[in-house]
mmCIF file of C-alpha atoms in Angstrom:
data_model
loop_
_atom_site.group_PDB
_atom_site.id
_atom_site.type_symbol
_atom_site.label_atom_id
_atom_site.label_comp_id
_atom_site.label_asym_id
_atom_site.label_seq_id
_atom_site.Cartn_x
_atom_site.Cartn_y
_atom_site.Cartn_z
ATOM 1 C CA MET O 19 -6.816 -27.205 -2.522
ATOM 2 C CA SER O 20 -3.830 -24.947 -3.061
ATOM 3 C CA SER O 21 -0.686 -24.992 -0.918
ATOM 4 C CA TYR O 22 -1.734 -21.835 0.922
ATOM 5 C CA PRO O 23 -5.291 -20.551 1.444
ATOM 6 C CA GLU O 24 -4.705 -17.194 -0.268
ATOM 7 C CA GLN O 25 -4.040 -19.068 -3.516
ATOM 8 C CA ASP O 26 -7.740 -19.989 -3.613
ATOM 9 C CA ALA O 27 -8.734 -16.309 -3.460
ATOM 10 C CA ILE O 28 -9.028 -13.655 -6.142
ATOM 11 C CA ILE O 29 -9.599 -9.914 -6.291
ATOM 12 C CA SER O 30 -12.835 -9.854 -8.252
ATOM 13 C CA GLY O 31 -13.625 -6.153 -8.034
ATOM 14 C CA ILE O 32 -11.926 -2.803 -7.470
ATOM 15 C CA GLY O 33 -13.277 0.682 -6.848
ATOM 16 C CA ILE O 34 -11.894 4.150 -6.256
ATOM 17 C CA SER O 35 -13.595 7.358 -5.133
ATOM 18 C CA ASP O 36 -12.893 10.882 -6.227
ATOM 19 C CA ILE O 37 -9.424 11.859 -4.987
ATOM 20 C CA GLY O 38 -8.545 15.407 -3.978
ATOM 21 C CA ARG O 39 -7.041 17.752 -1.434
ATOM 22 C CA LYS O 40 -9.222 19.494 1.146
ATOM 23 C CA THR O 41 -12.373 18.349 -0.620
ATOM 24 C CA GLY O 42 -14.606 18.599 2.429
ATOM 25 C CA THR O 43 -16.368 15.416 1.284
ATOM 26 C CA PRO O 44 -17.610 13.361 4.261
ATOM 27 C CA GLY O 45 -15.806 10.085 4.792
ATOM 28 C CA ILE O 46 -18.936 8.007 4.400
ATOM 29 C CA ASP O 47 -19.580 9.568 0.982
ATOM 30 C CA LEU O 48 -16.060 8.736 -0.193
ATOM 31 C CA THR O 49 -16.441 5.225 1.185
ATOM 32 C CA MET O 50 -19.733 4.610 -0.572
ATOM 33 C CA GLN O 51 -18.258 5.760 -3.890
ATOM 34 C CA SER O 52 -15.449 3.186 -3.704
ATOM 35 C CA VAL O 53 -17.318 0.238 -2.204
ATOM 36 C CA ARG O 54 -20.305 0.474 -4.553
ATOM 37 C CA ALA O 55 -17.913 0.662 -7.507
ATOM 38 C CA ALA O 56 -15.943 -2.372 -6.292
ATOM 39 C CA ILE O 57 -19.055 -4.466 -5.703
ATOM 40 C CA ALA O 58 -20.415 -3.634 -9.154
ATOM 41 C CA ASP O 59 -16.995 -4.277 -10.719
ATOM 42 C CA ALA O 60 -17.092 -7.768 -9.202
ATOM 43 C CA GLY O 61 -20.492 -8.409 -10.768
ATOM 44 C CA LEU O 62 -22.133 -8.617 -7.353
ATOM 45 C CA GLU O 63 -24.886 -7.016 -5.325
ATOM 46 C CA PRO O 64 -24.341 -5.698 -1.789
ATOM 47 C CA THR O 65 -26.307 -8.667 -0.456
ATOM 48 C CA ASP O 66 -23.608 -10.989 -1.839
ATOM 49 C CA ILE O 67 -21.026 -9.564 0.588
ATOM 50 C CA ASP O 68 -20.345 -11.924 3.502
ATOM 51 C CA ALA O 69 -18.014 -9.707 5.512
ATOM 52 C CA ILE O 70 -16.450 -6.244 5.582
ATOM 53 C CA LEU O 71 -12.909 -5.500 6.742
ATOM 54 C CA THR O 72 -11.344 -2.074 7.157
ATOM 55 C CA LEU O 73 -8.806 -0.273 9.361
ATOM 56 C CA GLY O 74 -10.545 2.266 11.564
ATOM 57 C CA ASP O 75 -11.851 4.225 8.583
ATOM 58 C CA THR O 76 -15.530 4.816 8.096
ATOM 59 C CA PRO O 77 -16.618 1.997 10.434
ATOM 60 C CA ALA O 78 -17.677 -1.263 8.818
ATOM 61 C CA ASP O 79 -21.047 -1.194 10.574
ATOM 62 C CA GLU O 80 -21.827 2.230 9.136
ATOM 63 C CA THR O 81 -20.821 1.076 5.654
ATOM 64 C CA ALA O 82 -22.955 -2.053 6.018
ATOM 65 C CA GLN O 83 -25.903 0.066 7.105
ATOM 66 C CA GLN O 84 -25.528 2.299 4.062
ATOM 67 C CA LEU O 85 -25.369 -0.795 1.834
ATOM 68 C CA GLY O 86 -28.422 -2.268 3.546
ATOM 69 C CA ILE O 87 -26.680 -5.497 4.583
ATOM 70 C CA GLU O 88 -25.729 -7.352 7.767
ATOM 71 C CA PRO O 89 -22.439 -9.087 6.945
ATOM 72 C CA GLY O 90 -20.774 -11.593 9.243
ATOM 73 C CA LYS O 91 -17.663 -11.034 11.316
ATOM 74 C CA LEU O 92 -14.146 -12.187 10.483
ATOM 75 C CA GLY O 93 -12.315 -10.908 13.549
ATOM 76 C CA GLY O 94 -9.917 -8.044 14.115
ATOM 77 C CA PRO O 95 -8.605 -6.105 11.133
ATOM 78 C CA TYR O 96 -4.998 -5.514 12.183
ATOM 79 C CA GLY O 97 -2.157 -8.017 11.979
ATOM 80 C CA ASP O 98 1.456 -8.458 11.046
ATOM 81 C CA ALA O 99 0.870 -7.073 7.548
ATOM 82 C CA GLY O 100 -0.119 -3.656 8.884
ATOM 83 C CA LEU O 101 -2.247 -1.692 6.449
ATOM 84 C CA LEU O 102 -2.540 -4.723 4.150
ATOM 85 C CA ALA O 103 -3.762 -6.963 6.981
ATOM 86 C CA PRO O 104 -7.466 -6.713 6.036
ATOM 87 C CA VAL O 105 -6.714 -7.746 2.441
ATOM 88 C CA GLN O 106 -4.573 -10.659 3.555
ATOM 89 C CA GLN O 107 -7.093 -11.747 6.180
ATOM 90 C CA ALA O 108 -9.841 -11.610 3.579
ATOM 91 C CA ALA O 109 -7.806 -13.772 1.184
ATOM 92 C CA VAL O 110 -7.132 -16.369 3.870
ATOM 93 C CA ALA O 111 -10.754 -16.395 5.052
ATOM 94 C CA VAL O 112 -12.029 -16.841 1.507
ATOM 95 C CA GLY O 113 -9.424 -19.513 0.758
ATOM 96 C CA GLU O 114 -10.510 -21.405 3.858
ATOM 97 C CA LYS O 115 -14.156 -21.008 2.794
ATOM 98 C CA ARG O 116 -15.097 -19.028 5.890
ATOM 99 C CA ALA O 117 -16.485 -16.427 3.483
ATOM 100 C CA ARG O 118 -17.161 -16.207 -0.231
ATOM 101 C CA HIS O 119 -17.034 -12.457 -0.931
ATOM 102 C CA VAL O 120 -15.285 -10.015 1.430
ATOM 103 C CA LEU O 121 -15.329 -6.243 0.971
ATOM 104 C CA VAL O 122 -12.151 -4.434 2.037
ATOM 105 C CA TYR O 123 -11.670 -0.672 1.901
ATOM 106 C CA ARG O 124 -9.478 2.188 3.068
ATOM 107 C CA THR O 125 -10.776 5.748 3.432
ATOM 108 C CA VAL O 126 -8.478 8.634 4.356
ATOM 109 C CA GLN O 127 -8.517 12.400 4.694
ATOM 110 C CA MET O 128 -5.778 14.971 4.425
ATOM 111 C CA MET O 129 -4.732 15.256 8.040
ATOM 112 C CA GLY O 130 -2.938 11.934 7.602
ATOM 113 C CA GLY O 131 -5.165 9.759 9.753
ATOM 114 C CA THR O 132 -8.255 7.832 8.887
ATOM 115 C CA VAL O 133 -11.763 9.101 8.362
ATOM 116 C CA ASP O 134 -13.600 8.350 11.590
ATOM 117 C CA ARG O 135 -16.971 9.695 12.641
ATOM 118 C CA PRO O 136 -17.422 11.040 16.196
ATOM 119 C CA LYS O 137 -18.601 8.530 18.800
ATOM 120 C CA ARG O 138 -22.347 8.761 19.290
ATOM 121 C CA PRO O 139 -23.834 9.371 22.770
ATOM 122 C CA GLY O 140 -23.889 6.106 24.708
ATOM 123 C CA GLU O 141 -21.850 4.229 22.114
ATOM 124 C CA LYS O 142 -19.037 2.004 23.389
ATOM 125 C CA PRO O 143 -15.545 3.082 22.337
ATOM 126 C CA ARG O 144 -14.303 1.330 19.220
ATOM 127 C CA PRO O 145 -11.303 -0.930 19.863
ATOM 128 C CA ARG O 146 -7.902 0.441 18.929
ATOM 129 C CA ARG O 147 -4.779 -1.511 18.196
ATOM 130 C CA ASP O 148 -2.145 -1.054 20.884
ATOM 131 C CA PRO O 149 1.055 -0.023 19.058
ATOM 132 C CA ARG O 150 3.357 -0.517 22.041
ATOM 133 C CA PRO O 151 4.558 -4.074 21.305
ATOM 134 C CA VAL O 152 6.105 -3.050 17.975
ATOM 135 C CA MET O 153 6.776 0.628 18.654
ATOM 136 C CA SER O 154 8.176 0.551 22.175
ATOM 137 C CA ASP O 155 11.018 2.886 21.190
ATOM 138 C CA VAL O 156 8.706 5.728 20.150
ATOM 139 C CA PRO O 157 8.849 7.439 23.579
ATOM 140 C CA TYR O 158 12.632 7.637 23.244
ATOM 141 C CA LEU O 159 12.315 9.084 19.759
ATOM 142 C CA LEU O 160 9.843 11.684 20.965
ATOM 143 C CA ALA O 161 12.134 12.556 23.862
ATOM 144 C CA ALA O 162 14.841 13.273 21.275
ATOM 145 C CA ASP O 163 12.474 15.649 19.423
ATOM 146 C CA ALA O 164 11.956 13.107 16.621
ATOM 147 C CA TYR O 165 8.212 13.592 16.329
ATOM 148 C CA SER O 166 7.234 11.899 13.083
ATOM 149 C CA ALA O 167 8.001 9.077 10.684
ATOM 150 C CA ALA O 168 9.793 11.659 8.528
ATOM 151 C CA ASN O 169 12.395 11.941 11.293
ATOM 152 C CA TRP O 170 12.589 8.224 12.017
ATOM 153 C CA LEU O 171 12.951 7.158 8.394
ATOM 154 C CA ALA O 172 15.361 9.979 7.670
ATOM 155 C CA MET O 173 17.691 8.248 10.142
ATOM 156 C CA HIS O 174 17.321 4.978 8.226
ATOM 157 C CA CYS O 175 18.074 6.796 5.010
ATOM 158 C CA ARG O 176 21.144 8.577 6.389
ATOM 159 C CA ARG O 177 22.534 5.275 7.632
ATOM 160 C CA HIS O 178 21.958 3.719 4.215
ATOM 161 C CA MET O 179 23.802 6.644 2.632
ATOM 162 C CA TYR O 180 26.689 6.195 5.050
ATOM 163 C CA GLU O 181 26.911 2.421 4.552
ATOM 164 C CA TYR O 182 26.406 2.244 0.786
ATOM 165 C CA GLY O 183 26.991 5.670 -0.725
ATOM 166 C CA THR O 184 23.355 6.202 -1.655
ATOM 167 C CA THR O 185 22.776 9.731 -2.984
ATOM 168 C CA ARG O 186 19.947 12.235 -2.989
ATOM 169 C CA GLU O 187 19.965 12.134 -6.788
ATOM 170 C CA GLN O 188 19.204 8.409 -6.606
ATOM 171 C CA LEU O 189 16.270 9.081 -4.280
ATOM 172 C CA GLY O 190 15.254 11.830 -6.675
ATOM 173 C CA ALA O 191 14.988 9.297 -9.492
ATOM 174 C CA ILE O 192 12.136 7.653 -7.552
ATOM 175 C CA ALA O 193 10.331 10.978 -7.096
ATOM 176 C CA LEU O 194 10.803 11.993 -10.739
ATOM 177 C CA ASN O 195 9.571 8.619 -11.972
ATOM 178 C CA ALA O 196 6.467 8.974 -9.813
ATOM 179 C CA ARG O 197 5.742 12.439 -11.184
ATOM 180 C CA ALA O 198 6.201 11.314 -14.806
ATOM 181 C CA ASN O 199 3.663 8.536 -14.217
ATOM 182 C CA ALA O 200 1.266 10.850 -12.371
ATOM 183 C CA ALA O 201 1.224 13.121 -15.433
ATOM 184 C CA LEU O 202 -0.660 10.307 -17.212
ATOM 185 C CA ASN O 203 -3.070 9.679 -14.344
ATOM 186 C CA PRO O 204 -6.089 12.019 -14.357
ATOM 187 C CA ALA O 205 -6.824 11.158 -10.715
ATOM 188 C CA ALA O 206 -3.352 12.168 -9.465
ATOM 189 C CA VAL O 207 -3.232 15.411 -7.496
ATOM 190 C CA PHE O 208 0.242 16.547 -8.646
ATOM 191 C CA ARG O 209 0.794 16.206 -12.403
ATOM 192 C CA ASP O 210 3.051 19.122 -13.334
ATOM 193 C CA ALA O 211 6.499 18.264 -14.668
ATOM 194 C CA MET O 212 9.311 17.949 -12.108
ATOM 195 C CA THR O 213 13.042 18.277 -12.698
ATOM 196 C CA MET O 214 15.973 17.077 -10.605
ATOM 197 C CA ASP O 215 16.652 20.724 -9.768
ATOM 198 C CA ASP O 216 13.092 21.015 -8.457
ATOM 199 C CA TYR O 217 13.615 17.928 -6.347
ATOM 200 C CA LEU O 218 16.995 18.967 -4.932
ATOM 201 C CA GLY O 219 15.832 22.534 -4.333
ATOM 202 C CA ALA O 220 12.703 21.660 -2.361
ATOM 203 C CA ARG O 221 12.702 22.786 1.258
ATOM 204 C CA THR O 222 14.192 20.427 3.812
ATOM 205 C CA VAL O 223 11.771 18.412 5.936
ATOM 206 C CA SER O 224 14.157 16.140 7.857
ATOM 207 C CA THR O 225 17.665 15.696 6.488
ATOM 208 C CA PRO O 226 18.173 14.136 3.986
ATOM 209 C CA PHE O 227 14.463 14.327 3.069
ATOM 210 C CA GLY O 228 13.123 17.345 1.251
ATOM 211 C CA LEU O 229 9.464 18.100 0.609
ATOM 212 C CA LEU O 230 9.436 16.045 -2.592
ATOM 213 C CA ASP O 231 10.660 12.940 -0.741
ATOM 214 C CA CYS O 232 7.385 12.921 1.209
ATOM 215 C CA ASP O 233 3.959 11.679 0.187
ATOM 216 C CA VAL O 234 0.980 13.925 -0.490
ATOM 217 C CA PRO O 235 -2.038 13.920 1.874
ATOM 218 C CA VAL O 236 -5.386 13.568 0.097
ATOM 219 C CA ASP O 237 -9.035 12.733 0.677
ATOM 220 C CA GLY O 238 -10.216 9.490 -0.914
ATOM 221 C CA SER O 239 -11.295 5.891 -0.645
ATOM 222 C CA ILE O 240 -10.305 2.655 -2.376
ATOM 223 C CA ALA O 241 -12.057 -0.697 -2.115
ATOM 224 C CA VAL O 242 -11.552 -4.247 -3.320
ATOM 225 C CA VAL O 243 -13.727 -7.337 -3.252
ATOM 226 C CA VAL O 244 -11.878 -10.534 -2.367
ATOM 227 C CA SER O 245 -13.738 -13.617 -3.613
ATOM 228 C CA HIS O 246 -13.226 -17.355 -3.794
ATOM 229 C CA ARG O 247 -11.636 -18.387 -7.064
ATOM 230 C CA ASP O 248 -14.755 -20.312 -8.080
ATOM 231 C CA HIS O 249 -16.313 -16.880 -8.765
ATOM 232 C CA GLU O 250 -13.730 -16.234 -11.481
ATOM 233 C CA SER O 251 -15.857 -17.618 -14.297
ATOM 234 C CA SER O 252 -18.778 -15.402 -13.235
ATOM 235 C CA ALA O 253 -16.797 -12.198 -12.710
ATOM 236 C CA PRO O 254 -17.316 -9.630 -15.490
ATOM 237 C CA ASN O 255 -13.697 -8.441 -15.315
ATOM 238 C CA PRO O 256 -10.396 -10.344 -15.277
ATOM 239 C CA ALA O 257 -9.758 -11.871 -11.871
ATOM 240 C CA ILE O 258 -6.499 -11.099 -10.089
ATOM 241 C CA ARG O 259 -5.103 -14.061 -8.171
ATOM 242 C CA PHE O 260 -3.101 -14.107 -4.960
ATOM 243 C CA ALA O 261 0.153 -15.983 -5.507
ATOM 244 C CA ALA O 262 1.500 -15.245 -2.013
ATOM 245 C CA ILE O 263 1.211 -12.937 0.977
ATOM 246 C CA GLY O 264 3.763 -11.776 3.529
ATOM 247 C CA GLY O 265 3.783 -9.652 6.647
ATOM 248 C CA ALA O 266 5.949 -8.881 9.656
ATOM 249 C CA SER O 267 5.995 -6.693 12.739
ATOM 250 C CA GLY O 268 7.851 -6.069 15.917
ATOM 251 C CA VAL O 269 11.471 -6.957 15.188
ATOM 252 C CA GLY O 270 13.442 -4.134 16.799
ATOM 253 C CA GLY O 271 10.777 -1.465 16.504
ATOM 254 C CA TRP O 272 11.973 1.646 14.695
ATOM 255 C CA THR O 273 15.560 1.795 15.909
ATOM 256 C CA GLN O 274 16.738 -1.386 17.648
ATOM 257 C CA ARG O 275 17.255 -3.860 14.806
ATOM 258 C CA PRO O 276 20.721 -5.436 14.829
ATOM 259 C CA ASP O 277 20.754 -5.103 11.024
ATOM 260 C CA TYR O 278 19.635 -1.438 10.992
ATOM 261 C CA PRO O 279 18.716 0.268 8.640
ATOM 262 C CA LYS O 280 16.725 -2.760 7.495
ATOM 263 C CA MET O 281 13.064 -2.823 8.448
ATOM 264 C CA ALA O 282 10.151 -5.252 8.793
ATOM 265 C CA ALA O 283 10.010 -5.347 4.987
ATOM 266 C CA THR O 284 12.885 -7.850 5.189
ATOM 267 C CA GLU O 285 10.854 -10.442 7.122
ATOM 268 C CA ALA O 286 7.646 -9.681 5.217
ATOM 269 C CA ALA O 287 9.404 -10.333 1.898
ATOM 270 C CA SER O 288 11.004 -13.518 3.220
ATOM 271 C CA THR O 289 7.572 -14.845 4.196
ATOM 272 C CA LEU O 290 6.171 -13.889 0.797
ATOM 273 C CA TRP O 291 8.816 -15.800 -1.175
ATOM 274 C CA SER O 292 8.493 -18.822 1.130
ATOM 275 C CA ARG O 293 4.845 -19.235 0.032
ATOM 276 C CA THR O 294 5.430 -19.450 -3.716
ATOM 277 C CA ASP O 295 7.675 -20.959 -6.357
ATOM 278 C CA LEU O 296 7.872 -17.576 -8.081
ATOM 279 C CA THR O 297 11.044 -15.517 -7.689
ATOM 280 C CA PRO O 298 11.904 -11.805 -8.018
ATOM 281 C CA ALA O 299 12.938 -12.486 -11.621
ATOM 282 C CA ASP O 300 9.328 -13.442 -12.416
ATOM 283 C CA VAL O 301 7.907 -10.069 -11.345
ATOM 284 C CA ASP O 302 6.891 -7.832 -14.247
ATOM 285 C CA ILE O 303 5.796 -4.709 -12.368
ATOM 286 C CA ALA O 304 6.210 -3.328 -8.847
ATOM 287 C CA GLU O 305 3.788 -1.087 -6.972
ATOM 288 C CA LEU O 306 5.751 -0.359 -3.799
ATOM 289 C CA TYR O 307 4.960 1.845 -0.835
ATOM 290 C CA ASP O 308 6.432 5.335 -1.118
ATOM 291 C CA GLY O 309 5.395 7.223 1.966
ATOM 292 C CA PHE O 310 8.978 8.466 1.590
ATOM 293 C CA THR O 311 11.340 7.849 -1.318
ATOM 294 C CA PHE O 312 13.635 5.776 0.887
ATOM 295 C CA LEU O 313 10.865 3.307 1.731
ATOM 296 C CA THR O 314 10.614 2.352 -1.935
ATOM 297 C CA LEU O 315 14.383 1.871 -2.085
ATOM 298 C CA ALA O 316 14.214 -0.335 1.014
ATOM 299 C CA TRP O 317 11.424 -2.442 -0.501
ATOM 300 C CA LEU O 318 13.376 -2.977 -3.733
ATOM 301 C CA GLU O 319 16.197 -4.447 -1.671
ATOM 302 C CA ALA O 320 13.970 -6.395 0.736
ATOM 303 C CA LEU O 321 12.042 -8.049 -2.099
ATOM 304 C CA GLY O 322 15.269 -9.081 -3.806
ATOM 305 C CA PHE O 323 15.054 -6.967 -6.949
ATOM 306 C CA CYS O 324 18.585 -5.885 -6.080
ATOM 307 C CA GLY O 325 21.076 -6.683 -3.337
ATOM 308 C CA ASP O 326 21.530 -4.948 -0.002
ATOM 309 C CA GLY O 327 22.836 -1.458 -0.618
ATOM 310 C CA GLU O 328 22.222 -1.705 -4.368
ATOM 311 C CA GLY O 329 18.909 0.142 -4.418
ATOM 312 C CA GLY O 330 20.498 3.475 -5.300
ATOM 313 C CA PRO O 331 22.299 2.249 -8.428
ATOM 314 C CA PHE O 332 19.199 0.202 -9.342
ATOM 315 C CA VAL O 333 16.976 3.299 -9.604
ATOM 316 C CA GLU O 334 19.647 5.786 -10.728
ATOM 317 C CA GLY O 335 18.598 7.708 -13.812
ATOM 318 C CA GLY O 336 15.094 6.209 -13.690
ATOM 319 C CA ILE O 337 15.558 4.031 -16.785
ATOM 320 C CA ARG O 338 15.176 0.654 -15.101
ATOM 321 C CA ILE O 339 12.057 1.736 -13.163
ATOM 322 C CA GLY O 340 10.320 3.615 -16.001
ATOM 323 C CA ARG O 341 7.116 2.340 -17.599
ATOM 324 C CA ASP O 342 9.141 0.784 -20.425
ATOM 325 C CA GLY O 343 11.965 -0.348 -18.137
ATOM 326 C CA GLU O 344 13.010 -3.632 -16.632
ATOM 327 C CA LEU O 345 10.800 -3.151 -13.553
ATOM 328 C CA PRO O 346 8.110 -0.474 -14.016
ATOM 329 C CA LEU O 347 7.592 1.147 -10.626
ATOM 330 C CA ASN O 348 4.580 2.933 -9.119
ATOM 331 C CA THR O 349 2.978 3.469 -12.472
ATOM 332 C CA TYR O 350 0.064 5.586 -11.194
ATOM 333 C CA GLY O 351 2.325 8.229 -9.640
ATOM 334 C CA GLY O 352 2.730 6.752 -6.197
ATOM 335 C CA GLN O 353 1.874 8.420 -2.942
ATOM 336 C CA LEU O 354 4.574 10.971 -3.798
ATOM 337 C CA SER O 355 2.539 12.525 -6.627
ATOM 338 C CA ALA O 356 -0.854 10.806 -6.944
ATOM 339 C CA GLY O 357 -1.727 10.937 -3.255
ATOM 340 C CA ARG O 358 -1.399 9.134 0.055
ATOM 341 C CA MET O 359 -3.976 6.363 0.130
ATOM 342 C CA HIS O 360 -2.049 4.441 2.790
ATOM 343 C CA GLY O 361 -1.022 1.696 0.414
ATOM 344 C CA TYR O 362 -4.355 0.909 -1.221
ATOM 345 C CA TRP O 363 -3.681 2.806 -4.433
ATOM 346 C CA VAL O 364 -0.674 0.542 -5.080
ATOM 347 C CA LEU O 365 -3.047 -2.421 -4.864
ATOM 348 C CA HIS O 366 -5.671 -0.788 -7.094
ATOM 349 C CA GLU O 367 -3.024 0.112 -9.690
ATOM 350 C CA ALA O 368 -1.525 -3.384 -9.705
ATOM 351 C CA CYS O 369 -4.966 -4.787 -10.502
ATOM 352 C CA LEU O 370 -5.547 -2.222 -13.265
ATOM 353 C CA GLN O 371 -2.168 -2.944 -14.845
ATOM 354 C CA LEU O 372 -2.647 -6.724 -14.749
ATOM 355 C CA ARG O 373 -6.124 -6.247 -16.242
ATOM 356 C CA ARG O 374 -4.566 -3.963 -18.892
ATOM 357 C CA GLU O 375 -7.018 -1.204 -17.973
ATOM 358 C CA ALA O 376 -4.592 1.553 -16.917
ATOM 359 C CA GLY O 377 -5.215 3.800 -19.910
ATOM 360 C CA ASP O 378 -2.404 6.107 -21.027
ATOM 361 C CA ARG O 379 -0.080 4.814 -18.313
ATOM 362 C CA GLN O 380 -0.574 1.137 -19.183
ATOM 363 C CA VAL O 381 2.752 -0.691 -19.339
ATOM 364 C CA ALA O 382 3.205 -1.989 -22.881
ATOM 365 C CA LYS O 383 5.037 -5.227 -22.179
ATOM 366 C CA PRO O 384 3.111 -8.374 -21.188
ATOM 367 C CA LEU O 385 2.310 -8.423 -17.468
ATOM 368 C CA ASP O 386 1.689 -11.617 -15.535
ATOM 369 C CA VAL O 387 3.073 -10.975 -12.033
ATOM 370 C CA ALA O 388 2.892 -7.848 -9.862
ATOM 371 C CA ALA O 389 4.499 -7.150 -6.493
ATOM 372 C CA VAL O 390 2.676 -4.879 -4.035
ATOM 373 C CA SER O 391 4.056 -3.606 -0.733
ATOM 374 C CA VAL O 392 2.849 -1.411 2.103
ATOM 375 C CA GLY O 393 4.500 -0.013 5.200
ATOM 376 C CA GLY O 394 7.977 0.099 6.634
ATOM 377 C CA GLY O 395 9.695 0.605 9.944
ATOM 378 C CA PRO O 396 8.410 -2.037 12.366
ATOM 379 C CA ILE O 397 5.310 -3.138 10.382
ATOM 380 C CA ALA O 398 5.142 -4.200 6.734
ATOM 381 C CA GLY O 399 3.039 -6.256 4.343
ATOM 382 C CA CYS O 400 3.372 -7.420 0.757
ATOM 383 C CA LEU O 401 1.461 -9.328 -1.916
ATOM 384 C CA LEU O 402 2.335 -11.184 -5.060
ATOM 385 C CA LEU O 403 -0.502 -10.973 -7.590
ATOM 386 C CA THR O 404 -0.961 -12.785 -10.904
ATOM 387 C CA ARG O 405 -3.375 -12.655 -13.812
#
């Protein structure tokens, strides 16, 4: 038995659907593309799946019906790790031998929310997570005409600029790195070359964010199969192991942290490192959430790849975060250029890179440890994965 239950779990299979903008493809069709691919990639049949976890996407019962299975229940899908909660819950459940193979997926469409079919006549409403405990300051933000996360995180970013001298050109290095990587990813939606002038000249969304600081809505689905490590010898593809998990929510909401502009990523990262002997120096590649450029900067600092306020100099010029740099970052193009898959493309890419199956964008140096992060503001989750 390992020190923590997730260390007895592996990602045995991964799958991704077609990705595009305004495709018109029904959510269930996208979901079935990714989940069938993930199950096959794990060397399994649908009947091997013990449980399904998702986050309000195509409902798990509808997916199970399409697969012709009746999986068991593992409880609610949302926890401190936010969007990564189903993956972390699956790893813990498998490590504790409450399940052997758990299917986890995320399906999204361009409007920014999840794919969700209409409620059928007579059907009970599906439970929703109440965001009030960790987002109690949202009414005050809305009253101040701050209507979206672009506004809320722009305030974090401006404070970081004020405190540490962070520049737009440093944020631009994250966007340009993402676009350079997307150019090598045939599934990415934006692959044309981008210059710093393009970045700086893009229309303003919420100062200091311009259009190219913001992620790209898409239609798509990504799935993983989380299995017990005793399946590793039977899996047809290299297994990806969980070294540690971390998650946090609720400390100060969006605006009331005493250490503002820090976010829940700080506590999530602290939990992650407390569950492993690995350190930031052991990480070979980072696939970090980039709903906005600043979120990636915040994660670099929270995870300890650089000190507080040092994120700007760390990414400046893009050399350190390039595919042949010290810490290759968002090698598939990130949500900024590949598309907004709500954090599941970072997980899929980390697995591909560790399996050395990323094609033209494969990082050349040996890769043993990958960091993955999702979220920001009051809710965040992160993973440490190993070959």
